PDB file of C-alpha atoms in Angstrom:
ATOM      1  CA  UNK A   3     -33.362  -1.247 -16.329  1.00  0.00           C
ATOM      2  CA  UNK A   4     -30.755   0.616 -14.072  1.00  0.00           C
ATOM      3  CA  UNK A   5     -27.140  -0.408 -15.315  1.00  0.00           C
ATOM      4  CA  UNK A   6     -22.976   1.489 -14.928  1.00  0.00           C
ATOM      5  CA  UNK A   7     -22.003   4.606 -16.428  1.00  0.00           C
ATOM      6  CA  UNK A   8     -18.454   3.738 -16.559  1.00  0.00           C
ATOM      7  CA  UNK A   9     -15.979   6.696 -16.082  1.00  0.00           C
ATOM      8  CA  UNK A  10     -12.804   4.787 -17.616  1.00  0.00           C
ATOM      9  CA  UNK A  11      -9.548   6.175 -17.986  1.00  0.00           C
ATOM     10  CA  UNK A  12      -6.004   5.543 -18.916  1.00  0.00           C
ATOM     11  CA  UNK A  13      -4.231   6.165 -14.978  1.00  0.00           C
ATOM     12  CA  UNK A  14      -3.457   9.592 -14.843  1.00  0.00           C
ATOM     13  CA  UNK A  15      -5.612  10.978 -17.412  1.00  0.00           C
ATOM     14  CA  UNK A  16      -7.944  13.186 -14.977  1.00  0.00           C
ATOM     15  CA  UNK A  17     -10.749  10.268 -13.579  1.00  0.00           C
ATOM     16  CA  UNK A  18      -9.850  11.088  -9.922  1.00  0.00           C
ATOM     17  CA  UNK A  19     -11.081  14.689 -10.789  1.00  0.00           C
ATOM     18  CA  UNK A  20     -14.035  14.287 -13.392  1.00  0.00           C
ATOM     19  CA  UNK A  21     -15.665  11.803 -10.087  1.00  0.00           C
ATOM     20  CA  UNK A  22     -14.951  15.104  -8.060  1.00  0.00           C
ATOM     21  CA  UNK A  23     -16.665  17.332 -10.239  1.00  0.00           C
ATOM     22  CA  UNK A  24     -19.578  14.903 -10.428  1.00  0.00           C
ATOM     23  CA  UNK A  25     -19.854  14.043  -7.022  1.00  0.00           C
ATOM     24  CA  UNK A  26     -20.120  18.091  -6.236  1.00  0.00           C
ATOM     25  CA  UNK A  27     -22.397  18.698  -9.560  1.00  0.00           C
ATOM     26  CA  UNK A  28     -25.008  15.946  -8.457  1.00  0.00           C
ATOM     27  CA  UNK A  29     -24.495  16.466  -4.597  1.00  0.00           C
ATOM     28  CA  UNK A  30     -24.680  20.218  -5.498  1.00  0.00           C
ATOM     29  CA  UNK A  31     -23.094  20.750  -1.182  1.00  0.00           C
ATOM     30  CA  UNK A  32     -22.226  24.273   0.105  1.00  0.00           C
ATOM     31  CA  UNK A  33     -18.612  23.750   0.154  1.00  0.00           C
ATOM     32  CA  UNK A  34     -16.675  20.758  -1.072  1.00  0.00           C
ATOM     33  CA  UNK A  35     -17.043  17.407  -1.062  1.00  0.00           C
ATOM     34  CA  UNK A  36     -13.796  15.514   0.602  1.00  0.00           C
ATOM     35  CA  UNK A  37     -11.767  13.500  -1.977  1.00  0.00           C
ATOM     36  CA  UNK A  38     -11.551  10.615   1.209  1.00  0.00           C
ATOM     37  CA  UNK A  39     -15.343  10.462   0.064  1.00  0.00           C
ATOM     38  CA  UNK A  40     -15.351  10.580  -3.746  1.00  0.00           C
ATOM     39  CA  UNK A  41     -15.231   6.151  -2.975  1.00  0.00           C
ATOM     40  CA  UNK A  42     -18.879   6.432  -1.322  1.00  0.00           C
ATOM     41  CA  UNK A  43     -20.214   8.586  -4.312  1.00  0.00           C
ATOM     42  CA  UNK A  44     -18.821   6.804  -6.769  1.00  0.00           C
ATOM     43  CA  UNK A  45     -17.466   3.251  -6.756  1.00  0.00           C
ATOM     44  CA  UNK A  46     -14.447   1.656  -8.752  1.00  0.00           C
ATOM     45  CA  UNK A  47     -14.302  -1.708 -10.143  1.00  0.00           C
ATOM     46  CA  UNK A  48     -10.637  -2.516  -8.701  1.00  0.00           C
ATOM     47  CA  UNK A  49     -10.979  -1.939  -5.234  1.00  0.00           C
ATOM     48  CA  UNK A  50     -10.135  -5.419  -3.311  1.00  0.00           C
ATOM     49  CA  UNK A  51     -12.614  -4.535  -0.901  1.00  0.00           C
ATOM     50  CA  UNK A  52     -15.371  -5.382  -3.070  1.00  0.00           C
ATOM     51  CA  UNK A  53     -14.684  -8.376  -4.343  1.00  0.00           C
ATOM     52  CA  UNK A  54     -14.000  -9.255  -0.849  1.00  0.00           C
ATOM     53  CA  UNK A  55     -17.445  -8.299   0.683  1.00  0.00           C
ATOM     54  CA  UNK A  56     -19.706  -9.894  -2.083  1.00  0.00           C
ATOM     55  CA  UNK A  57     -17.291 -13.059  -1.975  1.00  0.00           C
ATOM     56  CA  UNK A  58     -16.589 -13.409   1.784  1.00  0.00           C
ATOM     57  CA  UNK A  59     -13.558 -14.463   0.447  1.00  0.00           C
ATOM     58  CA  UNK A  60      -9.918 -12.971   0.277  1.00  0.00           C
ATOM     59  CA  UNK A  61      -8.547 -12.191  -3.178  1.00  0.00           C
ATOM     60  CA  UNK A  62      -4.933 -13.382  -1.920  1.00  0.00           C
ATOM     61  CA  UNK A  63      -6.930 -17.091  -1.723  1.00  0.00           C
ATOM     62  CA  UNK A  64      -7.969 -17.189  -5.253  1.00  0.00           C
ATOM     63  CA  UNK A  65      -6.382 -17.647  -8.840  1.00  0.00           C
ATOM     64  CA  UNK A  66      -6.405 -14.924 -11.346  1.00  0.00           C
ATOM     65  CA  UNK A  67      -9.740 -16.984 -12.764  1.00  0.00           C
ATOM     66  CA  UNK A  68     -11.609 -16.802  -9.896  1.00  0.00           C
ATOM     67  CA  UNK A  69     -11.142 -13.343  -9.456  1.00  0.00           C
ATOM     68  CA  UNK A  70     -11.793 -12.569 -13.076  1.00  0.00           C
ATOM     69  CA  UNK A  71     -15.051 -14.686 -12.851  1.00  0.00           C
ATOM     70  CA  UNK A  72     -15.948 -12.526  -9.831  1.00  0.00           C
ATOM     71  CA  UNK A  73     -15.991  -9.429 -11.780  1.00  0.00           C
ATOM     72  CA  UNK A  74     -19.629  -9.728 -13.582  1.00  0.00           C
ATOM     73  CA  UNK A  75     -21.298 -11.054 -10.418  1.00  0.00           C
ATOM     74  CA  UNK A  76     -19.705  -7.978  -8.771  1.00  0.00           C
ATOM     75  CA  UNK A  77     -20.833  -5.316 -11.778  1.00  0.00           C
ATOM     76  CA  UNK A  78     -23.970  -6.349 -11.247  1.00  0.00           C
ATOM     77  CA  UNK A  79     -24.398  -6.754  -7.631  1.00  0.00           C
ATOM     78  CA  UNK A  80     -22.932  -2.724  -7.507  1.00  0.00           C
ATOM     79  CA  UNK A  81     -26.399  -2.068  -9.726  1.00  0.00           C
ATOM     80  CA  UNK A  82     -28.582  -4.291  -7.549  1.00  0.00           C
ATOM     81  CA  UNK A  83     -27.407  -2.103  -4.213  1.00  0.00           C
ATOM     82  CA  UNK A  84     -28.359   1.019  -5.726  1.00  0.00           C
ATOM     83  CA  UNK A  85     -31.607   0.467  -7.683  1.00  0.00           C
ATOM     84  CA  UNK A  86     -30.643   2.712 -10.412  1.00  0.00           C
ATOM     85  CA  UNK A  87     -27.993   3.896 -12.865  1.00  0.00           C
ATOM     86  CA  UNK A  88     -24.625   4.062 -10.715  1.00  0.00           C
ATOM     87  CA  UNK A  89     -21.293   5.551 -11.573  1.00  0.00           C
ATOM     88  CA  UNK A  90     -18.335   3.621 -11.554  1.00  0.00           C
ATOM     89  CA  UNK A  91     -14.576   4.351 -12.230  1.00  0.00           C
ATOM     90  CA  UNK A  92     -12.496   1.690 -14.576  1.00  0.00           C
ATOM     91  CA  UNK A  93      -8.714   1.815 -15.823  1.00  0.00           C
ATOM     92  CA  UNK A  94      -9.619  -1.044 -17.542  1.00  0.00           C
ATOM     93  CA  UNK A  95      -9.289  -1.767 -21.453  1.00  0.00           C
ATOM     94  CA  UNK A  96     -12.694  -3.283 -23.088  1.00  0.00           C
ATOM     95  CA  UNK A  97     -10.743  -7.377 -23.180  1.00  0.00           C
ATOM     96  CA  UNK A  98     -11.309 -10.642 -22.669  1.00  0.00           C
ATOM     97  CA  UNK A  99      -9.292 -11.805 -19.456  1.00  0.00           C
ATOM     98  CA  UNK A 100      -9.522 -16.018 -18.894  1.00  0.00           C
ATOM     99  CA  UNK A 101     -13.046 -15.995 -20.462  1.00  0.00           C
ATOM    100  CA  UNK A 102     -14.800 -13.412 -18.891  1.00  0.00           C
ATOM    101  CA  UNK A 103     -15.314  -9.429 -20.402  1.00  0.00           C
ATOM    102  CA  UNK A 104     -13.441  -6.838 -17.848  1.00  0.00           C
ATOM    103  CA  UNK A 105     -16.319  -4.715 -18.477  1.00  0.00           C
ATOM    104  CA  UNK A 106     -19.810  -6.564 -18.598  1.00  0.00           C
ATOM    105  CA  UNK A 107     -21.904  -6.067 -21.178  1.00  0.00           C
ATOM    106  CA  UNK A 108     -25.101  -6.266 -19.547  1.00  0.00           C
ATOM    107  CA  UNK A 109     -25.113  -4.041 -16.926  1.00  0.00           C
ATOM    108  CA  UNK A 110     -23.360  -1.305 -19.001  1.00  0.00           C
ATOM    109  CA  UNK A 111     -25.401   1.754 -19.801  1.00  0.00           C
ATOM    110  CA  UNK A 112     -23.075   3.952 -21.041  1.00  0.00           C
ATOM    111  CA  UNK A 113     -19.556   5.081 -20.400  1.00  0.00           C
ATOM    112  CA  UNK A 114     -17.334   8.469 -20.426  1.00  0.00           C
ATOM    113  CA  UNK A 115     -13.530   7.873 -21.693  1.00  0.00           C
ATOM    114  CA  UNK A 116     -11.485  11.036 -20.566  1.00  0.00           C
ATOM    115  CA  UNK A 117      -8.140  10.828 -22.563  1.00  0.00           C
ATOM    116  CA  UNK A 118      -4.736  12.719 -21.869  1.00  0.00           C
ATOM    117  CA  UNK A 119      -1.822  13.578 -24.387  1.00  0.00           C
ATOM    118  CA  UNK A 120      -0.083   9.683 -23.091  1.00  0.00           C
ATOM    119  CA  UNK A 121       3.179  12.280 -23.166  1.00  0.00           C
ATOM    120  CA  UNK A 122       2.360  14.034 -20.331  1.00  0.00           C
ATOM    121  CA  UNK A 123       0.401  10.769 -19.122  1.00  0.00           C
ATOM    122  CA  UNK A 124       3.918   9.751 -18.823  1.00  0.00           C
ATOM    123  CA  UNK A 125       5.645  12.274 -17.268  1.00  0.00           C
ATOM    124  CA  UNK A 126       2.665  11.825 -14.336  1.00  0.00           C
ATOM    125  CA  UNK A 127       3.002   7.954 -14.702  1.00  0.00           C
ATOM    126  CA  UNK A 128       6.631   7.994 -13.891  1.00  0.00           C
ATOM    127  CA  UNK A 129       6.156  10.264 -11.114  1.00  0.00           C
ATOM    128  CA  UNK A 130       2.853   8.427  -9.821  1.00  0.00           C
ATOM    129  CA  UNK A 131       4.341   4.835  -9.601  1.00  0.00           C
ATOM    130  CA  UNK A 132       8.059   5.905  -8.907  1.00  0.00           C
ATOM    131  CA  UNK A 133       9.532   4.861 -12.204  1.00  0.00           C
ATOM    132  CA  UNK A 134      12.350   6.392 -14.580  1.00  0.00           C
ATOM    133  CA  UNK A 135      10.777   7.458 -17.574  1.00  0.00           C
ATOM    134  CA  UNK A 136      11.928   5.195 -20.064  1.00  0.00           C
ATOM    135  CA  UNK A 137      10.024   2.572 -18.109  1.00  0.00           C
ATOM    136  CA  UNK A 138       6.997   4.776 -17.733  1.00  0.00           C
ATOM    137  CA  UNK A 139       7.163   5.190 -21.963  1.00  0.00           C
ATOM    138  CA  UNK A 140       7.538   1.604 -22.332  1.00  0.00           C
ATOM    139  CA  UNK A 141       4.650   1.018 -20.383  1.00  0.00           C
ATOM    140  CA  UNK A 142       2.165   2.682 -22.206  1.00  0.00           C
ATOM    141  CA  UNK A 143       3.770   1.331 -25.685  1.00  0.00           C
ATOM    142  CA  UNK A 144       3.203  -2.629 -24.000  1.00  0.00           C
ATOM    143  CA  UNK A 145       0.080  -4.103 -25.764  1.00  0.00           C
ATOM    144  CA  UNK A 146      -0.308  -6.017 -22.887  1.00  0.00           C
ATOM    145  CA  UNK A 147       0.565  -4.230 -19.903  1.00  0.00           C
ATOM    146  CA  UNK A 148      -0.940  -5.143 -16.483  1.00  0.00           C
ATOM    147  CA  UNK A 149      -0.791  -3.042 -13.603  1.00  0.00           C
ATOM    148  CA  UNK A 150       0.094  -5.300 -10.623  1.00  0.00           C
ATOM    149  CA  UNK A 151      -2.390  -5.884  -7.697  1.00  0.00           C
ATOM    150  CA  UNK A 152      -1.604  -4.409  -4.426  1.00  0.00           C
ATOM    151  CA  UNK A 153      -3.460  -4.967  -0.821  1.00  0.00           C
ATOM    152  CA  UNK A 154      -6.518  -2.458  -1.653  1.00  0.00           C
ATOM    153  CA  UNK A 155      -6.315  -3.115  -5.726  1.00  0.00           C
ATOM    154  CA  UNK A 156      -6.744  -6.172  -8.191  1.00  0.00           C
ATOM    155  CA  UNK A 157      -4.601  -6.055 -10.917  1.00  0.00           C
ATOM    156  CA  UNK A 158      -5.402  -3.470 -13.683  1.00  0.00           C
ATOM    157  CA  UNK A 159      -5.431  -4.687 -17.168  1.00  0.00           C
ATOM    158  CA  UNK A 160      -4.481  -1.688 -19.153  1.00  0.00           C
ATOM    159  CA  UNK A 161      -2.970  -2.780 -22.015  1.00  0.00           C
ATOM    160  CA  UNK A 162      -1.101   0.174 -23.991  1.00  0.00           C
ATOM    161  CA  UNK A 163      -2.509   3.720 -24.360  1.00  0.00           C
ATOM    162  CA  UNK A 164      -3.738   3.287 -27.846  1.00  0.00           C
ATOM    163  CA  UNK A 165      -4.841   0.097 -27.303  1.00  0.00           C
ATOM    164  CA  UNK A 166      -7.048   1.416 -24.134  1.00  0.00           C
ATOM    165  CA  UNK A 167      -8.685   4.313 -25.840  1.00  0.00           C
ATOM    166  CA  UNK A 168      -9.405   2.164 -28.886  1.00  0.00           C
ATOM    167  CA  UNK A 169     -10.993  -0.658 -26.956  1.00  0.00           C
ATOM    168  CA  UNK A 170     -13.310   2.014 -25.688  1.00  0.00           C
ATOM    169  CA  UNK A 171     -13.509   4.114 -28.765  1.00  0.00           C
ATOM    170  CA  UNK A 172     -14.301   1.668 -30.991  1.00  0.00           C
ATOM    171  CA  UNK A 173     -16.717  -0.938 -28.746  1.00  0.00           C
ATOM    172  CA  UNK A 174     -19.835  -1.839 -30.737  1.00  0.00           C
ATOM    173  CA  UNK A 175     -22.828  -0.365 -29.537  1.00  0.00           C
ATOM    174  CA  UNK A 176     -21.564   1.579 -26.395  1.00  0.00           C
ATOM    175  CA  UNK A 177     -23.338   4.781 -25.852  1.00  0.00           C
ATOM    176  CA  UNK A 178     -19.782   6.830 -25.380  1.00  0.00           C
ATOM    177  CA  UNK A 179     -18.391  10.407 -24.520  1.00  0.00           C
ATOM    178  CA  UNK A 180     -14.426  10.909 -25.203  1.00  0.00           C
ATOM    179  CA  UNK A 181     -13.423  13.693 -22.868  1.00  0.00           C
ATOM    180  CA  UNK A 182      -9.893  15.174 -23.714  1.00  0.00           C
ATOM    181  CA  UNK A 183      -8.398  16.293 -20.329  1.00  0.00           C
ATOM    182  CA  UNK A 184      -6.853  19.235 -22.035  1.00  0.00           C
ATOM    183  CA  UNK A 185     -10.331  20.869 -22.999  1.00  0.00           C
ATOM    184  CA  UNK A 186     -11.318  20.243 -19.359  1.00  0.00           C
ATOM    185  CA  UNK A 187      -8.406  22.376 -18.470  1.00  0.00           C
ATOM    186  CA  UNK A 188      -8.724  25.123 -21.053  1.00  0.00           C
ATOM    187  CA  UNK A 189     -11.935  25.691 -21.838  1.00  0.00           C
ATOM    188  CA  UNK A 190     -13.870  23.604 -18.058  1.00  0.00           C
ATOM    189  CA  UNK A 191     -17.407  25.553 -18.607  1.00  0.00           C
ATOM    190  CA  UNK A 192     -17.908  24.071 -22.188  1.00  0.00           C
ATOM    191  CA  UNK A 193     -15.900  20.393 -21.910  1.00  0.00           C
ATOM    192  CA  UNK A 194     -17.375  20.185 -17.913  1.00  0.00           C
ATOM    193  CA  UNK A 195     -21.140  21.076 -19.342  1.00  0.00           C
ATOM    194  CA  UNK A 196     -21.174  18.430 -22.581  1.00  0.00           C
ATOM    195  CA  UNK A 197     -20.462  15.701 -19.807  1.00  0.00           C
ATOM    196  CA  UNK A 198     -23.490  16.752 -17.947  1.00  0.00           C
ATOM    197  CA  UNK A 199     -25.545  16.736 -21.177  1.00  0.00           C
ATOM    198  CA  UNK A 200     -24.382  13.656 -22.120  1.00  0.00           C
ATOM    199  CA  UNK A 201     -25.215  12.349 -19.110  1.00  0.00           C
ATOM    200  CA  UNK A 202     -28.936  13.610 -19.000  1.00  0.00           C
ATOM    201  CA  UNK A 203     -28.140  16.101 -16.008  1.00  0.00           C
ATOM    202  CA  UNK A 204     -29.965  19.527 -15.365  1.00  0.00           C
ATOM    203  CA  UNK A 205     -27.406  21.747 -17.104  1.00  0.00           C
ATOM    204  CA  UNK A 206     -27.510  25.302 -14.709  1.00  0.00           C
ATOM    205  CA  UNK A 207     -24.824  27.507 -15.301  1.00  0.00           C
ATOM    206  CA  UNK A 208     -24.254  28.824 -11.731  1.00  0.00           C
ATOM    207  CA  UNK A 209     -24.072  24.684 -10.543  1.00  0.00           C
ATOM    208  CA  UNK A 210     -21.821  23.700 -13.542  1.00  0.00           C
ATOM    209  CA  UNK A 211     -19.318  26.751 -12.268  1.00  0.00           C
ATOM    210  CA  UNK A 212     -19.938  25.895  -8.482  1.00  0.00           C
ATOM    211  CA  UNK A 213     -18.751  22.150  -9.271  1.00  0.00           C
ATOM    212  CA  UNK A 214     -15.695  23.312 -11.509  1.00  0.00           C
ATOM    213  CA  UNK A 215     -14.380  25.314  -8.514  1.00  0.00           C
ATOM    214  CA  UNK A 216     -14.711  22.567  -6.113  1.00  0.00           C
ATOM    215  CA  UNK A 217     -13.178  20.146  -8.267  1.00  0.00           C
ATOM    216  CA  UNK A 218     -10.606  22.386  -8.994  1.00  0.00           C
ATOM    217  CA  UNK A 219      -6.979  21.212  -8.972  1.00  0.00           C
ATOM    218  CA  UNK A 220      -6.263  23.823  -5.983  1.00  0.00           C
ATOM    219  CA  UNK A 221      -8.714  22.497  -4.280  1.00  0.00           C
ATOM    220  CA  UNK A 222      -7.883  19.159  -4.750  1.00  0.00           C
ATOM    221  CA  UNK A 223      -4.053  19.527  -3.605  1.00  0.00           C
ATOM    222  CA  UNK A 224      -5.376  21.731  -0.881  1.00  0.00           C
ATOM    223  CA  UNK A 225      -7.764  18.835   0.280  1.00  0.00           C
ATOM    224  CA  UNK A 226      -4.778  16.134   0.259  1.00  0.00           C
ATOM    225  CA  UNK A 227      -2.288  18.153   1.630  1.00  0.00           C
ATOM    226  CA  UNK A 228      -4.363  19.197   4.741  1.00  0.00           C
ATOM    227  CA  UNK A 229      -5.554  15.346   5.241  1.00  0.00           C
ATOM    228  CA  UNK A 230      -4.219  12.778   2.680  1.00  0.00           C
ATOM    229  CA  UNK A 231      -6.070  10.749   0.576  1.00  0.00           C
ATOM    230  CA  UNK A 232      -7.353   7.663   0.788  1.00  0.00           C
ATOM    231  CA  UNK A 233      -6.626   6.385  -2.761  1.00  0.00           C
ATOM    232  CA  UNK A 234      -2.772   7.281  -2.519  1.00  0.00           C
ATOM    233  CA  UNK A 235      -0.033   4.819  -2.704  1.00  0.00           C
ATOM    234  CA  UNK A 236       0.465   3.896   0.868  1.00  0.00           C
ATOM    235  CA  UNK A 237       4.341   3.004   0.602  1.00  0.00           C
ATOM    236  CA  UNK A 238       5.213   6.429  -0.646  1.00  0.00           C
ATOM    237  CA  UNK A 239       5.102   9.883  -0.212  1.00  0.00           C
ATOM    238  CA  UNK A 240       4.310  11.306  -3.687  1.00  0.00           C
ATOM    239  CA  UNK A 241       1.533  13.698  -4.202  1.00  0.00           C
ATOM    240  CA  UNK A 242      -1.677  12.633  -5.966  1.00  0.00           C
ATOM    241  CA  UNK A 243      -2.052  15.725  -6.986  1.00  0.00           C
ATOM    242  CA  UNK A 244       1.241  16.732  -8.659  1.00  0.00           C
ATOM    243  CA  UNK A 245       0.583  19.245 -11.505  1.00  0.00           C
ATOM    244  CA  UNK A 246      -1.974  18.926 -13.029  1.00  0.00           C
ATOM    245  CA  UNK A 247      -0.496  20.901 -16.382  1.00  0.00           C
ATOM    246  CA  UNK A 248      -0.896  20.575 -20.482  1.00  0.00           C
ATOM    247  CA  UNK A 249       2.154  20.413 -21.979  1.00  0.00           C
ATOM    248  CA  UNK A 250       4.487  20.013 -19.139  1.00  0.00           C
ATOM    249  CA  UNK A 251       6.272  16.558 -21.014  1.00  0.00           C
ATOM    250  CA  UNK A 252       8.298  19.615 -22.826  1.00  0.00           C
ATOM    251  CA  UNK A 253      10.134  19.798 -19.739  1.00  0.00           C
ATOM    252  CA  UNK A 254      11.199  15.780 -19.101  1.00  0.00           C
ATOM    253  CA  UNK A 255      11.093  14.164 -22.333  1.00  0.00           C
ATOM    254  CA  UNK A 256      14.037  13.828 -24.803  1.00  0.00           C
ATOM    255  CA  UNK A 257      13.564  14.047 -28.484  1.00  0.00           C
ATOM    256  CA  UNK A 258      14.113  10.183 -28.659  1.00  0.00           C
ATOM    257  CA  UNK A 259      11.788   9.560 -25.757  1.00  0.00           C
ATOM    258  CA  UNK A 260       9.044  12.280 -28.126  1.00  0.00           C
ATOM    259  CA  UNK A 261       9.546  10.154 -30.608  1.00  0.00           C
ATOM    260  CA  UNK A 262       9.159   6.653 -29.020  1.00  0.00           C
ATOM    261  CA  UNK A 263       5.504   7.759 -28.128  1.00  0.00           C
ATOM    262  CA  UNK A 264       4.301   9.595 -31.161  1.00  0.00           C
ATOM    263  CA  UNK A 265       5.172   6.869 -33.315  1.00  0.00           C
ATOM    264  CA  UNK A 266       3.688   4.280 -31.123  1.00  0.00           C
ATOM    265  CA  UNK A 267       0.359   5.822 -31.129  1.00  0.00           C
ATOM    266  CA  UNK A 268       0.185   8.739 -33.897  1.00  0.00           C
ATOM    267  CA  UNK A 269      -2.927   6.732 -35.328  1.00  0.00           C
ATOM    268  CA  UNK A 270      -4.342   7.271 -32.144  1.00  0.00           C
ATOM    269  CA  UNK A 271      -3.277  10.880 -31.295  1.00  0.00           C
ATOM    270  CA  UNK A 272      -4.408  11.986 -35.205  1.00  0.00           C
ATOM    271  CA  UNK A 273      -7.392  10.685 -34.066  1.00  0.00           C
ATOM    272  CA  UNK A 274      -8.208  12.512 -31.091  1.00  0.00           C
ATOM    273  CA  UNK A 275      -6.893  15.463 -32.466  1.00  0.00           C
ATOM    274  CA  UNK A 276      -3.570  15.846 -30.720  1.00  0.00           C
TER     275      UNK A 276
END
């Protein structure tokens, strides 16, 4: 039975460019694919304009129920359309939101979590969403933070970084892969090829290194400087693509604000090796 391969995330952990890299790796195209088309290879859960086309309704028109008792009936009306297992980007936490799972059970068939060092998360996060970066750090310390919806997103229930890679981490019986995003930078051809093999994928060398270089973050920036991109923030005029680095929180964060984060989630960070 065809089900979702959920590619979930923390925001700014790398999910934007793990679907490019599999949308070139299974489209395998002579030059790169557009990141204003990464939506039509692979889907995300959050996207208004989903819930609004299987509905015929408008989100605006509906409590934060009804919306949340959309979200199975959409899951698996995105694996009806395609007939087989689909792809589809989260930056939601594994929870329980007014009854119904943010993730359904039943039509999940596996999932890849791609995690980020949450103090350069941060660093990105403040820049991403136009905050200072105490607010950013706060953020991803708040058990319970919620993203709020916009025009083109529902609300995204995040909940706090350790909190979101543990709900994933630890969720009985999911067939998982934890990507770090700083072995996809430093060593791609190894942490780019177990993702194909966990995913069942033909793993060819000369394909793997094709889809690395068209996914790379050059590329990328190139692409959204030389036509936008459809998934930015439409009130503002901050890149996307911004960095991309490891390590660059040594530049931005205090020692208080280092602090604040590694003892909010140094279980979390021990665990992933950080």
């Amino acid at each position: 039975m065809p089900g979702i391969i959920w590619l979930a995330s923390y925001p700014k952990s790398g999910n934007t460019w793990m679907r490019a890299f599999l949308a070139n790796y299974l489209d395998n195209p002579d030059k790169p694919i557009s990141i204003n088309d990464l939506p039509n290879h692979i889907l995300g859960d959050g996207f208004v304009a989903h819930y609004e086309t299987y509905s015929g309704q408008k989100m605006a028109d509906l409590s934060d129920e009804e919306i949340a008792q959309l979200r199975p009936k959409v899951h698996d009306w995105f694996v009806m359309s395609r007939g087989q297992d689909i792809f589809v980007k989260t930056h939601s936490m594994i929870a329980t939101i007014a009854g119904t799972p943010l993730i359904s059970p039943g039509v999940t068939a596996g999932a890849r979590d791609i995690v980020r060092n949450p103090l350069d998360v941060a660093v990105s996060f403040s820049h991403h969403f136009e905050v200072d970066l105490q607010r950013a750090e706060d953020s991803l310390c708040e058990p319970n933070y919620n993203l709020p919806g916009t025009d083109e997103l529902l609300v995204q229930f995040l909940g706090s970084w350790s909190r979101h890679v543990k709900s994933w981490t630890k969720a009985q019986g999911l067939v998982l892969h934890v990507v770090r995003y700083e072995d996809l930078v430093q060593k791609p051809l190894k942490a780019f090829g177990q993702v194909v093999d966990f995913l069942q994928l033909p793993n060819r060398r000369d394909r793997l290194k094709k889809a690395i270089a068209f996914s790379s973050f050059k590329e990328l920036s190139t692409q959204e400087a030389s036509e936008d991109f459809v998934e930015s923030r439409p009130d503002s005029d901050t890149k996307f693509f911004r960095a991309g680095r490891v390590g660059g929180w040594r530049d931005h964060l205090s020692d208080s604000q280092v602090a604040q984060l590694v003892e909010a989630h140094e279980e979390t960070l021990r665990a992933l090796g950080y």
